[in-house]
PDB file of C-alpha atoms and ligand atoms in Angstrom:
ATOM      1  CA  UNK A   1      55.170  58.082 -53.619  1.00  0.00           C
ATOM      2  CA  UNK A   2      53.928  55.700 -56.313  1.00  0.00           C
ATOM      3  CA  UNK A   3      55.924  52.475 -56.691  1.00  0.00           C
ATOM      4  CA  UNK A   4      56.600  53.649 -60.238  1.00  0.00           C
ATOM      5  CA  UNK A   5      57.825  57.141 -59.462  1.00  0.00           C
ATOM      6  CA  UNK A   6      61.170  57.849 -61.124  1.00  0.00           C
ATOM      7  CA  UNK A   7      64.253  57.334 -59.007  1.00  0.00           C
ATOM      8  CA  UNK A   8      67.790  58.254 -60.026  1.00  0.00           C
ATOM      9  CA  UNK A   9      69.937  55.357 -61.230  1.00  0.00           C
ATOM     10  CA  UNK A  10      72.583  54.452 -63.821  1.00  0.00           C
ATOM     11  CA  UNK A  11      71.220  53.518 -67.295  1.00  0.00           C
ATOM     12  CA  UNK A  12      73.033  50.186 -67.428  1.00  0.00           C
ATOM     13  CA  UNK A  13      71.761  47.047 -69.139  1.00  0.00           C
ATOM     14  CA  UNK A  14      71.188  44.445 -66.398  1.00  0.00           C
ATOM     15  CA  UNK A  15      71.921  41.574 -68.762  1.00  0.00           C
ATOM     16  CA  UNK A  16      74.870  43.385 -70.387  1.00  0.00           C
ATOM     17  CA  UNK A  17      73.503  42.489 -73.829  1.00  0.00           C
ATOM     18  CA  UNK A  18      72.375  44.827 -76.598  1.00  0.00           C
ATOM     19  CA  UNK A  19      68.584  45.087 -76.558  1.00  0.00           C
ATOM     20  CA  UNK A  20      65.939  46.735 -78.696  1.00  0.00           C
ATOM     21  CA  UNK A  21      64.832  48.992 -75.841  1.00  0.00           C
ATOM     22  CA  UNK A  22      66.889  50.747 -73.166  1.00  0.00           C
ATOM     23  CA  UNK A  23      66.417  48.753 -69.935  1.00  0.00           C
ATOM     24  CA  UNK A  24      68.511  49.719 -66.926  1.00  0.00           C
ATOM     25  CA  UNK A  25      68.954  48.044 -63.552  1.00  0.00           C
ATOM     26  CA  UNK A  26      66.901  50.881 -62.096  1.00  0.00           C
ATOM     27  CA  UNK A  27      64.095  50.195 -64.597  1.00  0.00           C
ATOM     28  CA  UNK A  28      64.117  46.570 -63.462  1.00  0.00           C
ATOM     29  CA  UNK A  29      63.917  47.603 -59.820  1.00  0.00           C
ATOM     30  CA  UNK A  30      60.939  49.862 -60.514  1.00  0.00           C
ATOM     31  CA  UNK A  31      59.111  47.113 -62.428  1.00  0.00           C
ATOM     32  CA  UNK A  32      59.924  44.691 -59.590  1.00  0.00           C
ATOM     33  CA  UNK A  33      58.499  47.166 -57.026  1.00  0.00           C
ATOM     34  CA  UNK A  34      55.399  47.517 -59.187  1.00  0.00           C
ATOM     35  CA  UNK A  35      54.654  43.793 -59.601  1.00  0.00           C
ATOM     36  CA  UNK A  36      55.403  43.124 -55.927  1.00  0.00           C
ATOM     37  CA  UNK A  37      53.066  45.937 -54.870  1.00  0.00           C
ATOM     38  CA  UNK A  38      50.268  44.861 -57.225  1.00  0.00           C
ATOM     39  CA  UNK A  39      50.488  41.071 -57.037  1.00  0.00           C
ATOM     40  CA  UNK A  40      53.028  40.081 -54.364  1.00  0.00           C
ATOM     41  CA  UNK A  41      55.192  38.512 -57.073  1.00  0.00           C
ATOM     42  CA  UNK A  42      58.950  38.588 -56.496  1.00  0.00           C
ATOM     43  CA  UNK A  43      61.111  39.608 -59.452  1.00  0.00           C
ATOM     44  CA  UNK A  44      64.703  39.754 -58.081  1.00  0.00           C
ATOM     45  CA  UNK A  45      67.571  41.114 -60.262  1.00  0.00           C
ATOM     46  CA  UNK A  46      68.194  37.586 -61.616  1.00  0.00           C
ATOM     47  CA  UNK A  47      64.819  37.820 -63.411  1.00  0.00           C
ATOM     48  CA  UNK A  48      65.800  40.912 -65.442  1.00  0.00           C
ATOM     49  CA  UNK A  49      65.897  38.994 -68.721  1.00  0.00           C
ATOM     50  CA  UNK A  50      62.487  37.479 -68.038  1.00  0.00           C
ATOM     51  CA  UNK A  51      61.029  40.927 -67.283  1.00  0.00           C
ATOM     52  CA  UNK A  52      62.578  42.311 -70.458  1.00  0.00           C
ATOM     53  CA  UNK A  53      61.289  39.426 -72.587  1.00  0.00           C
ATOM     54  CA  UNK A  54      57.749  39.712 -71.254  1.00  0.00           C
ATOM     55  CA  UNK A  55      57.389  43.481 -71.375  1.00  0.00           C
ATOM     56  CA  UNK A  56      59.329  44.322 -74.565  1.00  0.00           C
ATOM     57  CA  UNK A  57      56.276  43.429 -76.729  1.00  0.00           C
ATOM     58  CA  UNK A  58      54.210  45.861 -74.654  1.00  0.00           C
ATOM     59  CA  UNK A  59      56.837  48.635 -75.004  1.00  0.00           C
ATOM     60  CA  UNK A  60      56.712  47.994 -78.766  1.00  0.00           C
ATOM     61  CA  UNK A  61      52.891  47.904 -78.873  1.00  0.00           C
ATOM     62  CA  UNK A  62      52.791  51.260 -77.074  1.00  0.00           C
ATOM     63  CA  UNK A  63      55.261  52.657 -79.656  1.00  0.00           C
ATOM     64  CA  UNK A  64      57.731  53.638 -76.957  1.00  0.00           C
ATOM     65  CA  UNK A  65      61.502  53.401 -77.154  1.00  0.00           C
ATOM     66  CA  UNK A  66      62.584  52.715 -73.584  1.00  0.00           C
ATOM     67  CA  UNK A  67      61.434  50.959 -70.436  1.00  0.00           C
ATOM     68  CA  UNK A  68      61.695  54.269 -68.568  1.00  0.00           C
ATOM     69  CA  UNK A  69      58.976  55.667 -70.870  1.00  0.00           C
ATOM     70  CA  UNK A  70      56.893  52.499 -70.440  1.00  0.00           C
ATOM     71  CA  UNK A  71      57.129  52.762 -66.648  1.00  0.00           C
ATOM     72  CA  UNK A  72      55.948  56.374 -66.822  1.00  0.00           C
ATOM     73  CA  UNK A  73      53.128  55.219 -69.133  1.00  0.00           C
ATOM     74  CA  UNK A  74      51.791  52.484 -66.831  1.00  0.00           C
ATOM     75  CA  UNK A  75      51.940  54.896 -63.925  1.00  0.00           C
ATOM     76  CA  UNK A  76      49.287  56.939 -65.779  1.00  0.00           C
ATOM     77  CA  UNK A  77      47.309  54.267 -67.630  1.00  0.00           C
ATOM     78  CA  UNK A  78      45.319  51.703 -65.621  1.00  0.00           C
ATOM     79  CA  UNK A  79      44.542  49.504 -68.650  1.00  0.00           C
ATOM     80  CA  UNK A  80      48.182  49.238 -69.612  1.00  0.00           C
ATOM     81  CA  UNK A  81      49.010  48.504 -65.958  1.00  0.00           C
ATOM     82  CA  UNK A  82      46.700  45.474 -66.162  1.00  0.00           C
ATOM     83  CA  UNK A  83      48.333  44.418 -69.451  1.00  0.00           C
ATOM     84  CA  UNK A  84      51.739  44.648 -67.781  1.00  0.00           C
ATOM     85  CA  UNK A  85      50.491  42.409 -64.940  1.00  0.00           C
ATOM     86  CA  UNK A  86      49.034  39.976 -67.493  1.00  0.00           C
ATOM     87  CA  UNK A  87      52.410  39.863 -69.248  1.00  0.00           C
ATOM     88  CA  UNK A  88      54.433  39.443 -66.060  1.00  0.00           C
ATOM     89  CA  UNK A  89      52.418  36.607 -64.491  1.00  0.00           C
ATOM     90  CA  UNK A  90      53.469  33.030 -65.182  1.00  0.00           C
ATOM     91  CA  UNK A  91      50.390  31.105 -66.301  1.00  0.00           C
ATOM     92  CA  UNK A  92      51.881  27.674 -66.851  1.00  0.00           C
ATOM     93  CA  UNK A  93      49.318  24.954 -66.073  1.00  0.00           C
ATOM     94  CA  UNK A  94      47.935  21.738 -67.572  1.00  0.00           C
ATOM     95  CA  UNK A  95      45.006  19.331 -67.398  1.00  0.00           C
ATOM     96  CA  UNK A  96      45.468  16.730 -64.640  1.00  0.00           C
ATOM     97  CA  UNK A  97      48.565  18.541 -63.337  1.00  0.00           C
ATOM     98  CA  UNK A  98      49.635  16.873 -60.075  1.00  0.00           C
ATOM     99  CA  UNK A  99      46.931  14.299 -60.663  1.00  0.00           C
ATOM    100  CA  UNK A 100      47.261  12.820 -57.155  1.00  0.00           C
ATOM    101  CA  UNK A 101      45.255  15.817 -55.877  1.00  0.00           C
ATOM    102  CA  UNK A 102      42.266  14.877 -58.039  1.00  0.00           C
ATOM    103  CA  UNK A 103      42.599  11.217 -57.000  1.00  0.00           C
ATOM    104  CA  UNK A 104      42.580  12.332 -53.371  1.00  0.00           C
ATOM    105  CA  UNK A 105      39.607  14.609 -53.892  1.00  0.00           C
ATOM    106  CA  UNK A 106      37.589  11.861 -55.584  1.00  0.00           C
ATOM    107  CA  UNK A 107      38.353   9.266 -52.943  1.00  0.00           C
ATOM    108  CA  UNK A 108      38.252  11.322 -49.746  1.00  0.00           C
ATOM    109  CA  UNK A 109      36.295  14.536 -50.323  1.00  0.00           C
ATOM    110  CA  UNK A 110      33.777  13.946 -53.086  1.00  0.00           C
ATOM    111  CA  UNK A 111      31.709  11.028 -51.654  1.00  0.00           C
ATOM    112  CA  UNK A 112      30.576  13.077 -48.623  1.00  0.00           C
ATOM    113  CA  UNK A 113      30.086  16.243 -50.685  1.00  0.00           C
ATOM    114  CA  UNK A 114      28.118  14.343 -53.325  1.00  0.00           C
ATOM    115  CA  UNK A 115      25.944  12.865 -50.565  1.00  0.00           C
ATOM    116  CA  UNK A 116      25.368  16.347 -49.197  1.00  0.00           C
ATOM    117  CA  UNK A 117      24.233  17.583 -52.614  1.00  0.00           C
ATOM    118  CA  UNK A 118      21.869  14.615 -52.886  1.00  0.00           C
ATOM    119  CA  UNK A 119      20.372  15.766 -49.551  1.00  0.00           C
ATOM    120  CA  UNK A 120      19.889  19.246 -51.071  1.00  0.00           C
ATOM    121  CA  UNK A 121      22.908  20.624 -49.206  1.00  0.00           C
ATOM    122  CA  UNK A 122      25.429  23.218 -50.338  1.00  0.00           C
ATOM    123  CA  UNK A 123      28.915  22.547 -51.731  1.00  0.00           C
ATOM    124  CA  UNK A 124      31.509  25.239 -52.519  1.00  0.00           C
ATOM    125  CA  UNK A 125      34.896  24.675 -54.127  1.00  0.00           C
ATOM    126  CA  UNK A 126      37.519  27.290 -55.032  1.00  0.00           C
ATOM    127  CA  UNK A 127      40.259  27.044 -57.607  1.00  0.00           C
ATOM    128  CA  UNK A 128      42.372  30.038 -56.527  1.00  0.00           C
ATOM    129  CA  UNK A 129      44.866  31.209 -59.199  1.00  0.00           C
ATOM    130  CA  UNK A 130      43.205  29.003 -61.835  1.00  0.00           C
ATOM    131  CA  UNK A 131      45.190  30.387 -64.796  1.00  0.00           C
ATOM    132  CA  UNK A 132      43.634  29.343 -68.142  1.00  0.00           C
ATOM    133  CA  UNK A 133      41.105  26.988 -66.518  1.00  0.00           C
ATOM    134  CA  UNK A 134      42.683  23.559 -66.870  1.00  0.00           C
ATOM    135  CA  UNK A 135      42.606  23.071 -63.082  1.00  0.00           C
ATOM    136  CA  UNK A 136      38.857  23.653 -62.486  1.00  0.00           C
ATOM    137  CA  UNK A 137      37.909  21.802 -65.689  1.00  0.00           C
ATOM    138  CA  UNK A 138      40.048  18.853 -64.598  1.00  0.00           C
ATOM    139  CA  UNK A 139      38.257  18.791 -61.283  1.00  0.00           C
ATOM    140  CA  UNK A 140      34.861  18.757 -62.988  1.00  0.00           C
ATOM    141  CA  UNK A 141      35.910  16.006 -65.406  1.00  0.00           C
ATOM    142  CA  UNK A 142      37.197  13.965 -62.476  1.00  0.00           C
ATOM    143  CA  UNK A 143      33.926  14.439 -60.590  1.00  0.00           C
ATOM    144  CA  UNK A 144      31.660  13.666 -63.542  1.00  0.00           C
ATOM    145  CA  UNK A 145      33.695  10.887 -65.114  1.00  0.00           C
ATOM    146  CA  UNK A 146      32.069   9.942 -68.411  1.00  0.00           C
ATOM    147  CA  UNK A 147      28.549  10.602 -67.144  1.00  0.00           C
ATOM    148  CA  UNK A 148      26.946  13.756 -68.458  1.00  0.00           C
ATOM    149  CA  UNK A 149      24.092  13.091 -66.015  1.00  0.00           C
ATOM    150  CA  UNK A 150      26.394  13.899 -63.098  1.00  0.00           C
ATOM    151  CA  UNK A 151      27.208  17.285 -64.658  1.00  0.00           C
ATOM    152  CA  UNK A 152      23.514  17.958 -65.245  1.00  0.00           C
ATOM    153  CA  UNK A 153      22.747  17.048 -61.645  1.00  0.00           C
ATOM    154  CA  UNK A 154      25.503  19.413 -60.422  1.00  0.00           C
ATOM    155  CA  UNK A 155      24.006  22.196 -62.512  1.00  0.00           C
ATOM    156  CA  UNK A 156      20.639  21.672 -60.765  1.00  0.00           C
ATOM    157  CA  UNK A 157      22.067  21.522 -57.243  1.00  0.00           C
ATOM    158  CA  UNK A 158      23.534  24.050 -54.811  1.00  0.00           C
ATOM    159  CA  UNK A 159      27.024  23.469 -56.161  1.00  0.00           C
ATOM    160  CA  UNK A 160      29.451  26.278 -57.033  1.00  0.00           C
ATOM    161  CA  UNK A 161      32.970  26.012 -58.423  1.00  0.00           C
ATOM    162  CA  UNK A 162      34.626  29.406 -58.170  1.00  0.00           C
ATOM    163  CA  UNK A 163      37.739  29.828 -60.300  1.00  0.00           C
ATOM    164  CA  UNK A 164      39.743  33.035 -59.863  1.00  0.00           C
ATOM    165  CA  UNK A 165      42.898  34.643 -61.132  1.00  0.00           C
ATOM    166  CA  UNK A 166      44.591  38.019 -61.212  1.00  0.00           C
ATOM    167  CA  UNK A 167      45.105  38.092 -64.957  1.00  0.00           C
ATOM    168  CA  UNK A 168      42.095  39.244 -66.988  1.00  0.00           C
ATOM    169  CA  UNK A 169      43.572  37.946 -70.236  1.00  0.00           C
ATOM    170  CA  UNK A 170      44.028  34.448 -68.876  1.00  0.00           C
ATOM    171  CA  UNK A 171      40.522  34.448 -67.365  1.00  0.00           C
ATOM    172  CA  UNK A 172      39.027  35.256 -70.767  1.00  0.00           C
ATOM    173  CA  UNK A 173      40.873  32.229 -72.179  1.00  0.00           C
ATOM    174  CA  UNK A 174      39.639  30.093 -69.276  1.00  0.00           C
ATOM    175  CA  UNK A 175      35.999  31.071 -69.809  1.00  0.00           C
ATOM    176  CA  UNK A 176      36.287  30.421 -73.569  1.00  0.00           C
ATOM    177  CA  UNK A 177      37.553  26.901 -72.773  1.00  0.00           C
ATOM    178  CA  UNK A 178      39.436  26.481 -76.065  1.00  0.00           C
ATOM    179  CA  UNK A 179      42.885  24.941 -76.101  1.00  0.00           C
ATOM    180  CA  UNK A 180      45.587  23.818 -78.497  1.00  0.00           C
ATOM    181  CA  UNK A 181      45.114  20.096 -79.252  1.00  0.00           C
ATOM    182  CA  UNK A 182      48.427  19.226 -77.557  1.00  0.00           C
ATOM    183  CA  UNK A 183      47.072  20.670 -74.318  1.00  0.00           C
ATOM    184  CA  UNK A 184      44.438  17.941 -74.181  1.00  0.00           C
ATOM    185  CA  UNK A 185      46.986  15.114 -74.372  1.00  0.00           C
ATOM    186  CA  UNK A 186      47.022  14.756 -70.592  1.00  0.00           C
ATOM    187  CA  UNK A 187      43.255  14.212 -70.474  1.00  0.00           C
ATOM    188  CA  UNK A 188      42.374  10.483 -70.315  1.00  0.00           C
ATOM    189  CA  UNK A 189      40.808   9.483 -73.638  1.00  0.00           C
ATOM    190  CA  UNK A 190      37.320   8.533 -72.286  1.00  0.00           C
ATOM    191  CA  UNK A 191      37.080  11.936 -70.571  1.00  0.00           C
ATOM    192  CA  UNK A 192      38.345  13.731 -73.644  1.00  0.00           C
ATOM    193  CA  UNK A 193      35.708  11.991 -75.768  1.00  0.00           C
ATOM    194  CA  UNK A 194      32.963  12.919 -73.297  1.00  0.00           C
ATOM    195  CA  UNK A 195      33.904  16.503 -72.475  1.00  0.00           C
ATOM    196  CA  UNK A 196      35.888  17.937 -75.382  1.00  0.00           C
ATOM    197  CA  UNK A 197      35.258  18.407 -79.070  1.00  0.00           C
ATOM    198  CA  UNK A 198      37.474  19.538 -81.937  1.00  0.00           C
ATOM    199  CA  UNK A 199      36.660  23.011 -83.248  1.00  0.00           C
ATOM    200  CA  UNK A 200      38.768  25.004 -85.715  1.00  0.00           C
ATOM    201  CA  UNK A 201      41.996  23.112 -84.994  1.00  0.00           C
ATOM    202  CA  UNK A 202      41.441  23.519 -81.265  1.00  0.00           C
ATOM    203  CA  UNK A 203      39.737  21.470 -78.585  1.00  0.00           C
ATOM    204  CA  UNK A 204      36.782  23.006 -76.795  1.00  0.00           C
ATOM    205  CA  UNK A 205      35.538  22.119 -73.334  1.00  0.00           C
ATOM    206  CA  UNK A 206      31.859  21.112 -73.253  1.00  0.00           C
ATOM    207  CA  UNK A 207      29.468  24.021 -72.479  1.00  0.00           C
ATOM    208  CA  UNK A 208      28.032  22.076 -69.534  1.00  0.00           C
ATOM    209  CA  UNK A 209      31.413  22.138 -67.769  1.00  0.00           C
ATOM    210  CA  UNK A 210      32.000  25.756 -68.740  1.00  0.00           C
ATOM    211  CA  UNK A 211      28.675  26.715 -67.183  1.00  0.00           C
ATOM    212  CA  UNK A 212      29.584  24.928 -63.962  1.00  0.00           C
ATOM    213  CA  UNK A 213      32.669  27.151 -63.504  1.00  0.00           C
ATOM    214  CA  UNK A 214      32.318  30.736 -62.303  1.00  0.00           C
ATOM    215  CA  UNK A 215      35.462  32.549 -63.501  1.00  0.00           C
ATOM    216  CA  UNK A 216      36.144  35.790 -61.643  1.00  0.00           C
ATOM    217  CA  UNK A 217      39.006  38.215 -61.321  1.00  0.00           C
ATOM    218  CA  UNK A 218      40.462  38.160 -57.819  1.00  0.00           C
ATOM    219  CA  UNK A 219      43.790  39.338 -56.434  1.00  0.00           C
ATOM    220  CA  UNK A 220      44.768  36.967 -53.617  1.00  0.00           C
ATOM    221  CA  UNK A 221      46.428  39.883 -51.803  1.00  0.00           C
ATOM    222  CA  UNK A 222      43.323  42.051 -51.711  1.00  0.00           C
ATOM    223  CA  UNK A 223      39.911  41.735 -50.044  1.00  0.00           C
ATOM    224  CA  UNK A 224      37.871  38.719 -51.099  1.00  0.00           C
ATOM    225  CA  UNK A 225      34.204  39.448 -51.830  1.00  0.00           C
ATOM    226  CA  UNK A 226      32.997  35.853 -51.321  1.00  0.00           C
ATOM    227  CA  UNK A 227      30.855  34.973 -48.335  1.00  0.00           C
ATOM    228  CA  UNK A 228      30.759  31.652 -46.508  1.00  0.00           C
ATOM    229  CA  UNK A 229      33.283  28.858 -46.392  1.00  0.00           C
ATOM    230  CA  UNK A 230      34.636  26.414 -48.953  1.00  0.00           C
ATOM    231  CA  UNK A 231      34.691  22.635 -48.732  1.00  0.00           C
ATOM    232  CA  UNK A 232      37.887  22.417 -50.778  1.00  0.00           C
ATOM    233  CA  UNK A 233      40.407  24.970 -52.010  1.00  0.00           C
ATOM    234  CA  UNK A 234      42.955  24.348 -54.735  1.00  0.00           C
ATOM    235  CA  UNK A 235      45.658  27.019 -54.405  1.00  0.00           C
ATOM    236  CA  UNK A 236      48.498  25.506 -56.366  1.00  0.00           C
ATOM    237  CA  UNK A 237      51.703  26.862 -57.834  1.00  0.00           C
ATOM    238  CA  UNK A 238      51.114  30.517 -57.068  1.00  0.00           C
ATOM    239  CA  UNK A 239      52.657  30.825 -53.600  1.00  0.00           C
ATOM    240  CA  UNK A 240      56.061  29.959 -55.098  1.00  0.00           C
ATOM    241  CA  UNK A 241      56.127  33.518 -56.466  1.00  0.00           C
ATOM    242  CA  UNK A 242      55.512  35.105 -53.037  1.00  0.00           C
ATOM    243  CA  UNK A 243      57.804  35.908 -50.102  1.00  0.00           C
ATOM    244  CA  UNK A 244      57.322  34.263 -46.688  1.00  0.00           C
ATOM    245  CA  UNK A 245      55.158  36.973 -45.052  1.00  0.00           C
ATOM    246  CA  UNK A 246      52.845  37.030 -48.103  1.00  0.00           C
ATOM    247  CA  UNK A 247      52.568  33.223 -48.096  1.00  0.00           C
ATOM    248  CA  UNK A 248      51.817  33.166 -44.385  1.00  0.00           C
ATOM    249  CA  UNK A 249      49.122  35.849 -44.673  1.00  0.00           C
ATOM    250  CA  UNK A 250      47.524  34.091 -47.642  1.00  0.00           C
ATOM    251  CA  UNK A 251      47.576  30.671 -45.986  1.00  0.00           C
ATOM    252  CA  UNK A 252      46.014  32.121 -42.833  1.00  0.00           C
ATOM    253  CA  UNK A 253      43.192  33.596 -44.899  1.00  0.00           C
ATOM    254  CA  UNK A 254      42.716  30.342 -46.839  1.00  0.00           C
ATOM    255  CA  UNK A 255      42.493  28.427 -43.561  1.00  0.00           C
ATOM    256  CA  UNK A 256      39.886  30.926 -42.314  1.00  0.00           C
ATOM    257  CA  UNK A 257      37.848  30.361 -45.491  1.00  0.00           C
ATOM    258  CA  UNK A 258      37.860  26.557 -45.287  1.00  0.00           C
ATOM    259  CA  UNK A 259      35.044  24.747 -43.509  1.00  0.00           C
ATOM    260  CA  UNK A 260      36.218  22.504 -40.646  1.00  0.00           C
ATOM    261  CA  UNK A 261      37.252  19.216 -42.246  1.00  0.00           C
ATOM    262  CA  UNK A 262      37.704  20.945 -45.634  1.00  0.00           C
ATOM    263  CA  UNK A 263      40.679  20.175 -47.868  1.00  0.00           C
ATOM    264  CA  UNK A 264      43.490  22.437 -49.052  1.00  0.00           C
ATOM    265  CA  UNK A 265      45.602  21.410 -52.053  1.00  0.00           C
ATOM    266  CA  UNK A 266      48.867  23.309 -52.691  1.00  0.00           C
ATOM    267  CA  UNK A 267      51.609  23.011 -55.317  1.00  0.00           C
ATOM    268  CA  UNK A 268      54.275  20.325 -55.285  1.00  0.00           C
ATOM    269  CA  UNK A 269      57.059  22.691 -54.159  1.00  0.00           C
ATOM    270  CA  UNK A 270      54.951  24.667 -51.687  1.00  0.00           C
ATOM    271  CA  UNK A 271      54.816  24.229 -47.913  1.00  0.00           C
ATOM    272  CA  UNK A 272      52.576  25.426 -45.102  1.00  0.00           C
ATOM    273  CA  UNK A 273      54.077  28.176 -42.930  1.00  0.00           C
ATOM    274  CA  UNK A 274      54.884  27.049 -39.367  1.00  0.00           C
ATOM    275  CA  UNK A 275      52.201  29.331 -37.874  1.00  0.00           C
ATOM    276  CA  UNK A 276      49.480  27.884 -40.173  1.00  0.00           C
ATOM    277  CA  UNK A 277      50.477  24.191 -40.185  1.00  0.00           C
ATOM    278  CA  UNK A 278      48.868  23.408 -36.765  1.00  0.00           C
ATOM    279  CA  UNK A 279      45.454  24.295 -38.221  1.00  0.00           C
ATOM    280  CA  UNK A 280      45.736  21.330 -40.601  1.00  0.00           C
ATOM    281  CA  UNK A 281      46.455  17.614 -40.687  1.00  0.00           C
ATOM    282  CA  UNK A 282      48.610  16.507 -43.597  1.00  0.00           C
ATOM    283  CA  UNK A 283      46.568  13.785 -45.339  1.00  0.00           C
ATOM    284  CA  UNK A 284      48.635  13.275 -48.503  1.00  0.00           C
ATOM    285  CA  UNK A 285      51.306  14.823 -50.672  1.00  0.00           C
ATOM    286  CA  UNK A 286      50.790  18.629 -50.409  1.00  0.00           C
ATOM    287  CA  UNK A 287      47.226  17.820 -49.289  1.00  0.00           C
ATOM    288  CA  UNK A 288      45.851  19.145 -46.001  1.00  0.00           C
ATOM    289  CA  UNK A 289      42.620  18.793 -44.065  1.00  0.00           C
ATOM    290  CA  UNK A 290      41.517  21.602 -41.815  1.00  0.00           C
ATOM    291  CA  UNK A 291      41.386  20.386 -38.250  1.00  0.00           C
ATOM    292  CA  UNK A 292      37.755  20.301 -37.156  1.00  0.00           C
ATOM    293  CA  UNK A 293      37.356  22.823 -34.333  1.00  0.00           C
TER     294      UNK A 293
HETATM  295  C1  SAM B   1      51.574  28.936 -62.501  1.00  0.00           C
HETATM  296  S1  SAM B   1      49.889  29.413 -62.546  1.00  0.00           S
HETATM  297  C2  SAM B   1      49.139  28.119 -61.589  1.00  0.00           C
HETATM  298  C3  SAM B   1      47.875  27.602 -62.227  1.00  0.00           C
HETATM  299  C4  SAM B   1      47.232  26.410 -61.542  1.00  0.00           C
HETATM  300  N1  SAM B   1      46.830  26.721 -60.198  1.00  0.00           N
HETATM  301  C5  SAM B   1      48.151  25.215 -61.566  1.00  0.00           C
HETATM  302  O1  SAM B   1      48.690  24.823 -60.534  1.00  0.00           O
HETATM  303  O2  SAM B   1      48.351  24.648 -62.647  1.00  0.00           O
HETATM  304  C6  SAM B   1      49.908  30.793 -61.393  1.00  0.00           C
HETATM  305  C7  SAM B   1      48.712  31.717 -61.559  1.00  0.00           C
HETATM  306  O3  SAM B   1      48.684  32.600 -60.433  1.00  0.00           O
HETATM  307  C8  SAM B   1      48.173  33.837 -60.849  1.00  0.00           C
HETATM  308  N2  SAM B   1      48.548  34.850 -59.844  1.00  0.00           N
HETATM  309  C9  SAM B   1      49.762  35.374 -59.585  1.00  0.00           C
HETATM  310  N3  SAM B   1      49.701  36.285 -58.610  1.00  0.00           N
HETATM  311  C10 SAM B   1      48.399  36.332 -58.213  1.00  0.00           C
HETATM  312  C11 SAM B   1      47.690  37.079 -57.232  1.00  0.00           C
HETATM  313  N4  SAM B   1      48.304  37.978 -56.444  1.00  0.00           N
HETATM  314  N5  SAM B   1      46.361  36.880 -57.119  1.00  0.00           N
HETATM  315  C12 SAM B   1      45.719  35.984 -57.907  1.00  0.00           C
HETATM  316  N6  SAM B   1      46.331  35.243 -58.849  1.00  0.00           N
HETATM  317  C13 SAM B   1      47.663  35.424 -59.003  1.00  0.00           C
HETATM  318  C14 SAM B   1      48.790  34.045 -62.213  1.00  0.00           C
HETATM  319  O4  SAM B   1      48.055  34.967 -63.010  1.00  0.00           O
HETATM  320  C15 SAM B   1      48.795  32.617 -62.782  1.00  0.00           C
HETATM  321  O5  SAM B   1      47.695  32.389 -63.626  1.00  0.00           O
END
């Protein structure tokens, strides 16, 4: 049976408040089953208002009058299913978020990787769950500093920065690299001057940095098409939405995909599962190095 198949249930309002569209506790449960099945994201009953707030615009856009009808609609319509996922994911991010990770990367990971590139070696970095791109662009700005020549050298070398997310809408924004001016306030001024320009009341990331980022759609729960290992993986502030078994499975797969000695950066409120922790040495705040083996 599809996760969206209708199940009997009382047509009560979970929040007990009048709403534009009928939204019962059973509707919430079916949406929660759907987003858990598709993305591993937990939406317990306490998130009913959030679910309503995020999907009501979609119910309206589809010219429907109830969540029950919307659920039936996304069961049939793959494009609307993706729009529902886009609406339900939390994409909050910022430039230089948890800046200690970029400091660590620059001091402890980048010198050896940069040396390897100079020797015509290969370097692979993955920003997993990159949202609207601030995370991979921050990393590139940190690596290049104010020197465009470093970016040009990266473009000529065997360097790849893969940036992935589940949400197609957010990936389009990431690839466009245009942000509200306030968004750039956390970028140090010399970097902002070097790598961003004002366009149509927005700030735009320099094309050189945009070309250095490969944005791809990837569901962390599904098969990963990439081959080879990564030298560093940033997988930050996505595992908080997952349950323990999902986190453990994901962390195991991330560990498998890291080269020995490679670095894993996770979000400030995230932890390694007990079965995965022995594969790493903790080398900083939410910063782990894969034990060379
Ligand atoms: C809060 S943002 C984190 C962005 C960035 N890593 C940071 O720390 O600022 C979480 C991102 O995870 C993505 N996401 C959620 N579930 C996912 C899944 N199963 N596979 C891939 N990405 C997922 C969401 O679309 C969202 O953009």
